[in-house]
């Protein structure tokens, strides 16, 4: 082992099944002080339940018979071709544990443990304990902290604000469940667990149980911090991965700790990493640690230190590197001797609003105005948005003059969001303001956004709609938009479902209102291009076919009138670009002459077969199996003009067209 | 909310040794209702349960794979949603009553515990699972007990599994009136689709065939107890008979019903759509591990569950009737 590593003794166990087993059991374990029975207890106590998505990692702790504390890391995974007696894939758990004091000596984090221990294969190599080395190079220079403990890159999680809140929530003694992170990687989730723990004393890792994934239907698991796809029926704190909850925790110690992390200490992470004696999450232990950290628990959540107003000092007086300066801005009051950075100004705005000093806000707004938004990078923008959310700078009732409020919103939008505003930016405003996508932003903020002046159509329409239907109708009436642009906006599959539903209804309603002066040819072309919006509607109303049909029926009425001719049916159902949906078929069927219903059905059936990814020969044979129809043939000819695929009718009578595949079967019979 | 403290709604616990098909049975419930074109359907009452219901059903139908082995005690908050015909109030006694359909929801708080949980002797030190299962059984008012005759032929451990759990449960519920446990119990003789089981039923003359296509064989419910008793006598261990006696001594006999079940049913050729007694095996064993990409055990064709709805519906209705709903 090189001198650049921290040497540790690792005890291990392998949990799983042999091919003749039906149930899970301990397959092998090391012959160290930890007994097989202790391994079984620890493995089953901190089981994450039945996992469909693997691999996953669980961290936990236990004491051996001699009361030594261990920190354990379990890797749950499958092995190709390993099945149990019932023929089911076996989920193996490689379980590693290290004495806590060995880890604490170098403040080793979970990710480092995973990276090193994850490479060790278990089974069939004897029962000896493993000597492992955690690289010292993984430590943050100058702090003695592993990189993952010292700081996580901003891209790993939506914001460190989320980790700070999760850390504070853990002090309530109730488990914390992180939802909405199903699509993130195992690495990102494990890194987040490390990040959360970096905002608590390192010693609490001696009693933490956490997992990158827990079965959402496993109600009685013992994990304290975990990711899940849905909440369980327990009093867990729920944390949304993509949204920062800004409401008070309403727990004395947790709120005070949160306030201390955000406002009361200059650099909490190195300080907390230095507190390494083992400690748990019980109330007496938490009180003890709060006292030690000088957290003024028992006081209401308030500003710990305010920033005196005054002119910004000369730029040359900066004493710290920009990156460190930025990281510190979130947790420390700014140094009066240097120029304030954007994050510091934003934090200061929040404090002034919260602390009842709105009069001093003007100086901050002047500072904000002096910054050049063109110099802001996308990463910085995302960072600023996090501070705006944390400080609730988009809140509606500020007890300041409307004009000042409008100026604040305008400057925040200018510095933290793209101009012109993109749809992603519009969604980010919702997140920052704490408004779910399905609700309207408050009026003052909407006016600052000025939706009518936005170039992106979805932002313009959604913003105007949020301002009120009257406003939307006025703008749409004054300057009607081309139907193609409207349909294109409604067909955008990247919109949030709730926005897509609103936008769809705006478009249908607007087209309906201006029946007399409508560019029908443009509308027809747009409908064909976007499959009459049927695929989008199917996604938006998956279990509500009647709602799909109602909207499709309206669109068809606007375009073709009350009844549809066969040519129009072909145009819509036999669309070579987009396959028809069942709801589209139902809507068309409701508009054709009853005598044309069988023909319509055949067009739909043929279109389905044509669009399925059948091999060419099979598709041709299936199409040949369908009854011949002279009218359809004519329509097919028309379809060819529209470049419809697979419409040529084979010659001969239906009997003569029996495909070879079926003929062969009947001969065998 | 720890199990066993009585704070949860009474549920239905799935109880059986490992690999007896408890989770597959639950996965087949929704499919069974759809196959029967029944008035009932199954839904979830919370997001986690809805997700799991969809996941299990999709795995069985689209993926044609069996669910993963359960680890940890899983809770599914499902409900049976359907309509029942009720007689309306008569304005005059001589008038015939009018009937109306009333929509009904029967809550199914299902507890799916891994089979290892029921085997304390083998899983030494595994008190977490054991306590999880027993605590939930105490809270439950319904039990689906799985008896896997194939496992019994090879392992012969049904009695060992049963006696340990029932003794512990009786001890924890000592104050139950009449000295018997108050649960309703559906005893499911599982894996009816397996060759050995079907042949045994055939030899015993207990088979009947559905008149409607696909014409599946069945053991009628009123013969199911007899079938169970006969299967027990064929166990190599010679102890299985005692499992039946023990069940009937521990619970009220009128609260026990027997069902011969199969979660996946028999193979039916999708073109012919008829049961073929020479070609009915729907369970495909796993591929050899020396294959390039070996696949686990799979389901050969569409799933046609047999007697999957009935045990749950009977429990749901019995429990709802007891609580006066």
PDB file of N, CA and C in Angstrom, chain A residues 15 17 22-24 37 40-41 44-45 49-50 52 81 83 86-89 91 215-220 229-231 233 665, chain B residues 1 3 8 18-19 48 52 55 67-71 73-77 116 124-127 151 271 286 289 294-297:
ATOM      1  N   UNK A  15     -24.266 -11.631   0.729  1.00  0.00           N
ATOM      2  CA  UNK A  15     -25.662 -12.028   0.944  1.00  0.00           C
ATOM      3  C   UNK A  15     -26.272 -12.358  -0.416  1.00  0.00           C
ATOM      4  N   UNK A  17     -28.028 -15.910  -2.841  1.00  0.00           N
ATOM      5  CA  UNK A  17     -28.518 -17.289  -2.908  1.00  0.00           C
ATOM      6  C   UNK A  17     -27.569 -18.096  -3.782  1.00  0.00           C
ATOM      7  N   UNK A  22     -33.974 -21.145  -2.536  1.00  0.00           N
ATOM      8  CA  UNK A  22     -35.143 -20.340  -2.876  1.00  0.00           C
ATOM      9  C   UNK A  22     -35.128 -19.027  -2.086  1.00  0.00           C
ATOM     10  N   UNK A  23     -34.537 -19.061  -0.882  1.00  0.00           N
ATOM     11  CA  UNK A  23     -34.548 -17.867  -0.036  1.00  0.00           C
ATOM     12  C   UNK A  23     -33.163 -17.245   0.086  1.00  0.00           C
ATOM     13  N   UNK A  24     -33.163 -15.953   0.439  1.00  0.00           N
ATOM     14  CA  UNK A  24     -31.889 -15.259   0.625  1.00  0.00           C
ATOM     15  C   UNK A  24     -31.244 -15.657   1.944  1.00  0.00           C
ATOM     16  N   UNK A  37     -23.943 -13.822  12.731  1.00  0.00           N
ATOM     17  CA  UNK A  37     -25.273 -13.399  13.201  1.00  0.00           C
ATOM     18  C   UNK A  37     -25.402 -11.869  13.171  1.00  0.00           C
ATOM     19  N   UNK A  40     -26.052 -10.835   9.637  1.00  0.00           N
ATOM     20  CA  UNK A  40     -27.446 -11.069   9.203  1.00  0.00           C
ATOM     21  C   UNK A  40     -28.366  -9.989   9.771  1.00  0.00           C
ATOM     22  N   UNK A  41     -28.179  -9.695  11.056  1.00  0.00           N
ATOM     23  CA  UNK A  41     -29.024  -8.669  11.696  1.00  0.00           C
ATOM     24  C   UNK A  41     -28.860  -7.322  10.990  1.00  0.00           C
ATOM     25  N   UNK A  44     -30.290  -7.332   7.297  1.00  0.00           N
ATOM     26  CA  UNK A  44     -31.751  -7.337   7.174  1.00  0.00           C
ATOM     27  C   UNK A  44     -32.368  -6.097   7.820  1.00  0.00           C
ATOM     28  N   UNK A  45     -31.719  -5.600   8.858  1.00  0.00           N
ATOM     29  CA  UNK A  45     -32.265  -4.402   9.507  1.00  0.00           C
ATOM     30  C   UNK A  45     -32.261  -3.212   8.553  1.00  0.00           C
ATOM     31  N   UNK A  49     -35.422  -3.242   0.790  1.00  0.00           N
ATOM     32  CA  UNK A  49     -36.608  -3.894   0.230  1.00  0.00           C
ATOM     33  C   UNK A  49     -36.341  -4.443  -1.161  1.00  0.00           C
ATOM     34  N   UNK A  50     -37.409  -4.722  -1.876  1.00  0.00           N
ATOM     35  CA  UNK A  50     -37.293  -5.315  -3.210  1.00  0.00           C
ATOM     36  C   UNK A  50     -36.981  -4.224  -4.224  1.00  0.00           C
ATOM     37  N   UNK A  52     -36.064  -3.026  -8.079  1.00  0.00           N
ATOM     38  CA  UNK A  52     -36.120  -3.416  -9.494  1.00  0.00           C
ATOM     39  C   UNK A  52     -34.986  -2.753 -10.267  1.00  0.00           C
ATOM     40  N   UNK A  81     -26.728 -14.243 -15.407  1.00  0.00           N
ATOM     41  CA  UNK A  81     -26.842 -15.702 -15.453  1.00  0.00           C
ATOM     42  C   UNK A  81     -26.936 -16.386 -14.108  1.00  0.00           C
ATOM     43  N   UNK A  83     -29.269 -17.458 -11.329  1.00  0.00           N
ATOM     44  CA  UNK A  83     -30.681 -17.601 -11.004  1.00  0.00           C
ATOM     45  C   UNK A  83     -30.849 -18.529  -9.808  1.00  0.00           C
ATOM     46  N   UNK A  86     -35.965 -21.047  -8.140  1.00  0.00           N
ATOM     47  CA  UNK A  86     -37.210 -20.694  -8.818  1.00  0.00           C
ATOM     48  C   UNK A  86     -36.976 -20.042 -10.169  1.00  0.00           C
ATOM     49  N   UNK A  87     -35.722 -19.971 -10.598  1.00  0.00           N
ATOM     50  CA  UNK A  87     -35.410 -19.386 -11.898  1.00  0.00           C
ATOM     51  C   UNK A  87     -35.393 -17.879 -11.897  1.00  0.00           C
ATOM     52  N   UNK A  88     -35.392 -17.260 -10.711  1.00  0.00           N
ATOM     53  CA  UNK A  88     -35.404 -15.793 -10.634  1.00  0.00           C
ATOM     54  C   UNK A  88     -33.981 -15.250 -10.515  1.00  0.00           C
ATOM     55  N   UNK A  89     -33.810 -14.054 -11.064  1.00  0.00           N
ATOM     56  CA  UNK A  89     -32.512 -13.384 -10.980  1.00  0.00           C
ATOM     57  C   UNK A  89     -32.159 -13.170  -9.500  1.00  0.00           C
ATOM     58  N   UNK A  91     -30.393 -11.234  -6.487  1.00  0.00           N
ATOM     59  CA  UNK A  91     -29.812  -9.933  -6.134  1.00  0.00           C
ATOM     60  C   UNK A  91     -28.779 -10.182  -5.032  1.00  0.00           C
ATOM     61  N   UNK A 215     -37.407   0.589  -1.783  1.00  0.00           N
ATOM     62  CA  UNK A 215     -38.711   0.226  -2.348  1.00  0.00           C
ATOM     63  C   UNK A 215     -39.787   1.080  -1.693  1.00  0.00           C
ATOM     64  N   UNK A 216     -40.607   1.721  -2.518  1.00  0.00           N
ATOM     65  CA  UNK A 216     -41.598   2.660  -1.964  1.00  0.00           C
ATOM     66  C   UNK A 216     -42.729   1.932  -1.242  1.00  0.00           C
ATOM     67  N   UNK A 217     -42.857   0.622  -1.462  1.00  0.00           N
ATOM     68  CA  UNK A 217     -43.914  -0.116  -0.761  1.00  0.00           C
ATOM     69  C   UNK A 217     -43.368  -0.843   0.473  1.00  0.00           C
ATOM     70  N   UNK A 218     -42.105  -0.654   0.783  1.00  0.00           N
ATOM     71  CA  UNK A 218     -41.512  -1.253   1.984  1.00  0.00           C
ATOM     72  C   UNK A 218     -41.718  -0.239   3.109  1.00  0.00           C
ATOM     73  N   UNK A 219     -42.785  -0.445   3.868  1.00  0.00           N
ATOM     74  CA  UNK A 219     -43.222   0.565   4.839  1.00  0.00           C
ATOM     75  C   UNK A 219     -42.339   0.620   6.085  1.00  0.00           C
ATOM     76  N   UNK A 220     -41.778  -0.513   6.492  1.00  0.00           N
ATOM     77  CA  UNK A 220     -41.160  -0.575   7.818  1.00  0.00           C
ATOM     78  C   UNK A 220     -39.633  -0.511   7.785  1.00  0.00           C
ATOM     79  N   UNK A 229     -39.240   6.370  -5.068  1.00  0.00           N
ATOM     80  CA  UNK A 229     -40.033   6.885  -6.201  1.00  0.00           C
ATOM     81  C   UNK A 229     -41.382   7.406  -5.738  1.00  0.00           C
ATOM     82  N   UNK A 230     -41.803   7.053  -4.550  1.00  0.00           N
ATOM     83  CA  UNK A 230     -43.091   7.544  -4.022  1.00  0.00           C
ATOM     84  C   UNK A 230     -43.008   7.538  -2.502  1.00  0.00           C
ATOM     85  N   UNK A 231     -43.782   8.414  -1.850  1.00  0.00           N
ATOM     86  CA  UNK A 231     -43.704   8.431  -0.383  1.00  0.00           C
ATOM     87  C   UNK A 231     -44.351   7.196   0.225  1.00  0.00           C
ATOM     88  N   UNK A 233     -46.285   5.457   3.752  1.00  0.00           N
ATOM     89  CA  UNK A 233     -47.248   5.960   4.721  1.00  0.00           C
ATOM     90  C   UNK A 233     -46.567   6.087   6.078  1.00  0.00           C
ATOM     91  N   UNK A 665     -50.412 -23.197 -43.102  1.00  0.00           N
ATOM     92  CA  UNK A 665     -51.025 -23.663 -41.864  1.00  0.00           C
ATOM     93  C   UNK A 665     -52.257 -24.519 -42.158  1.00  0.00           C
TER      94      UNK A 665
ATOM     95  N   UNK B   1     -44.652   3.872  12.306  1.00  0.00           N
ATOM     96  CA  UNK B   1     -45.762   3.031  12.726  1.00  0.00           C
ATOM     97  C   UNK B   1     -45.314   1.569  12.743  1.00  0.00           C
ATOM     98  N   UNK B   3     -45.141  -2.479  12.987  1.00  0.00           N
ATOM     99  CA  UNK B   3     -46.161  -3.502  12.846  1.00  0.00           C
ATOM    100  C   UNK B   3     -46.451  -4.152  14.189  1.00  0.00           C
ATOM    101  N   UNK B   8     -52.453   0.125  12.392  1.00  0.00           N
ATOM    102  CA  UNK B   8     -52.719   0.107  10.958  1.00  0.00           C
ATOM    103  C   UNK B   8     -54.108  -0.456  10.684  1.00  0.00           C
ATOM    104  N   UNK B  18     -40.607 -19.630   0.869  1.00  0.00           N
ATOM    105  CA  UNK B  18     -39.982 -18.955  -0.271  1.00  0.00           C
ATOM    106  C   UNK B  18     -40.385 -19.634  -1.569  1.00  0.00           C
ATOM    107  N   UNK B  19     -40.528 -18.810  -2.593  1.00  0.00           N
ATOM    108  CA  UNK B  19     -40.776 -19.300  -3.950  1.00  0.00           C
ATOM    109  C   UNK B  19     -42.093 -20.067  -4.085  1.00  0.00           C
ATOM    110  N   UNK B  48     -47.324   4.909  -4.372  1.00  0.00           N
ATOM    111  CA  UNK B  48     -46.396   3.775  -4.333  1.00  0.00           C
ATOM    112  C   UNK B  48     -47.121   2.493  -4.729  1.00  0.00           C
ATOM    113  N   UNK B  52     -46.515   0.142  -8.017  1.00  0.00           N
ATOM    114  CA  UNK B  52     -46.147  -1.276  -7.868  1.00  0.00           C
ATOM    115  C   UNK B  52     -47.129  -2.171  -8.623  1.00  0.00           C
ATOM    116  N   UNK B  55     -46.222  -1.947 -12.206  1.00  0.00           N
ATOM    117  CA  UNK B  55     -44.934  -2.630 -12.416  1.00  0.00           C
ATOM    118  C   UNK B  55     -45.120  -4.151 -12.451  1.00  0.00           C
ATOM    119  N   UNK B  67     -42.061 -11.827 -11.001  1.00  0.00           N
ATOM    120  CA  UNK B  67     -41.538 -10.741 -10.169  1.00  0.00           C
ATOM    121  C   UNK B  67     -40.260 -11.170  -9.457  1.00  0.00           C
ATOM    122  N   UNK B  68     -39.450 -10.176  -9.117  1.00  0.00           N
ATOM    123  CA  UNK B  68     -38.232 -10.483  -8.350  1.00  0.00           C
ATOM    124  C   UNK B  68     -38.628 -11.040  -6.989  1.00  0.00           C
ATOM    125  N   UNK B  69     -37.715 -11.815  -6.419  1.00  0.00           N
ATOM    126  CA  UNK B  69     -37.980 -12.342  -5.080  1.00  0.00           C
ATOM    127  C   UNK B  69     -38.114 -11.185  -4.095  1.00  0.00           C
ATOM    128  N   UNK B  70     -39.122 -11.260  -3.249  1.00  0.00           N
ATOM    129  CA  UNK B  70     -39.377 -10.162  -2.314  1.00  0.00           C
ATOM    130  C   UNK B  70     -38.300 -10.114  -1.234  1.00  0.00           C
ATOM    131  N   UNK B  71     -37.861  -8.898  -0.925  1.00  0.00           N
ATOM    132  CA  UNK B  71     -36.936  -8.703   0.198  1.00  0.00           C
ATOM    133  C   UNK B  71     -37.515  -7.580   1.033  1.00  0.00           C
ATOM    134  N   UNK B  73     -40.635  -6.520   4.003  1.00  0.00           N
ATOM    135  CA  UNK B  73     -42.087  -6.717   4.042  1.00  0.00           C
ATOM    136  C   UNK B  73     -42.744  -5.566   3.279  1.00  0.00           C
ATOM    137  N   UNK B  74     -43.317  -5.886   2.117  1.00  0.00           N
ATOM    138  CA  UNK B  74     -43.891  -4.858   1.249  1.00  0.00           C
ATOM    139  C   UNK B  74     -45.390  -4.707   1.542  1.00  0.00           C
ATOM    140  N   UNK B  75     -45.842  -3.473   1.524  1.00  0.00           N
ATOM    141  CA  UNK B  75     -47.269  -3.185   1.767  1.00  0.00           C
ATOM    142  C   UNK B  75     -47.883  -2.604   0.498  1.00  0.00           C
ATOM    143  N   UNK B  76     -48.949  -3.204   0.027  1.00  0.00           N
ATOM    144  CA  UNK B  76     -49.638  -2.675  -1.150  1.00  0.00           C
ATOM    145  C   UNK B  76     -51.027  -2.226  -0.726  1.00  0.00           C
ATOM    146  N   UNK B  77     -51.291  -0.950  -0.873  1.00  0.00           N
ATOM    147  CA  UNK B  77     -52.632  -0.444  -0.554  1.00  0.00           C
ATOM    148  C   UNK B  77     -53.452  -0.406  -1.830  1.00  0.00           C
ATOM    149  N   UNK B 116     -38.552 -16.146   3.475  1.00  0.00           N
ATOM    150  CA  UNK B 116     -37.560 -16.367   4.530  1.00  0.00           C
ATOM    151  C   UNK B 116     -38.088 -15.939   5.891  1.00  0.00           C
ATOM    152  N   UNK B 124     -31.138 -17.696  10.943  1.00  0.00           N
ATOM    153  CA  UNK B 124     -30.725 -17.385  12.316  1.00  0.00           C
ATOM    154  C   UNK B 124     -30.355 -15.918  12.434  1.00  0.00           C
ATOM    155  N   UNK B 125     -30.870 -15.291  13.415  1.00  0.00           N
ATOM    156  CA  UNK B 125     -30.544 -13.884  13.626  1.00  0.00           C
ATOM    157  C   UNK B 125     -31.414 -12.940  12.824  1.00  0.00           C
ATOM    158  N   UNK B 126     -32.239 -13.495  11.939  1.00  0.00           N
ATOM    159  CA  UNK B 126     -33.032 -12.649  11.069  1.00  0.00           C
ATOM    160  C   UNK B 126     -34.328 -12.230  11.761  1.00  0.00           C
ATOM    161  N   UNK B 127     -34.212 -11.597  12.915  1.00  0.00           N
ATOM    162  CA  UNK B 127     -35.402 -11.273  13.698  1.00  0.00           C
ATOM    163  C   UNK B 127     -36.182 -10.132  13.082  1.00  0.00           C
ATOM    164  N   UNK B 151     -42.861 -27.720  -4.062  1.00  0.00           N
ATOM    165  CA  UNK B 151     -41.849 -27.514  -3.044  1.00  0.00           C
ATOM    166  C   UNK B 151     -41.942 -28.624  -1.997  1.00  0.00           C
ATOM    167  N   UNK B 271     -53.162 -18.358 -31.373  1.00  0.00           N
ATOM    168  CA  UNK B 271     -53.966 -18.489 -32.591  1.00  0.00           C
ATOM    169  C   UNK B 271     -55.171 -19.377 -32.356  1.00  0.00           C
ATOM    170  N   UNK B 286     -35.292 -21.294 -16.334  1.00  0.00           N
ATOM    171  CA  UNK B 286     -34.229 -20.370 -16.759  1.00  0.00           C
ATOM    172  C   UNK B 286     -33.279 -21.034 -17.745  1.00  0.00           C
ATOM    173  N   UNK B 289     -26.693 -21.252 -17.555  1.00  0.00           N
ATOM    174  CA  UNK B 289     -25.818 -20.099 -17.326  1.00  0.00           C
ATOM    175  C   UNK B 289     -24.640 -20.039 -18.286  1.00  0.00           C
ATOM    176  N   UNK B 294     -27.880 -15.619 -20.653  1.00  0.00           N
ATOM    177  CA  UNK B 294     -28.950 -16.480 -20.141  1.00  0.00           C
ATOM    178  C   UNK B 294     -30.099 -15.678 -19.545  1.00  0.00           C
ATOM    179  N   UNK B 295     -31.307 -16.162 -19.784  1.00  0.00           N
ATOM    180  CA  UNK B 295     -32.489 -15.455 -19.281  1.00  0.00           C
ATOM    181  C   UNK B 295     -33.073 -16.215 -18.102  1.00  0.00           C
ATOM    182  N   UNK B 296     -33.720 -15.497 -17.168  1.00  0.00           N
ATOM    183  CA  UNK B 296     -34.322 -16.175 -16.012  1.00  0.00           C
ATOM    184  C   UNK B 296     -35.585 -16.933 -16.424  1.00  0.00           C
ATOM    185  N   UNK B 297     -36.228 -17.559 -15.435  1.00  0.00           N
ATOM    186  CA  UNK B 297     -37.480 -18.255 -15.720  1.00  0.00           C
ATOM    187  C   UNK B 297     -38.463 -17.272 -16.330  1.00  0.00           C
TER     188      UNK B 297
END
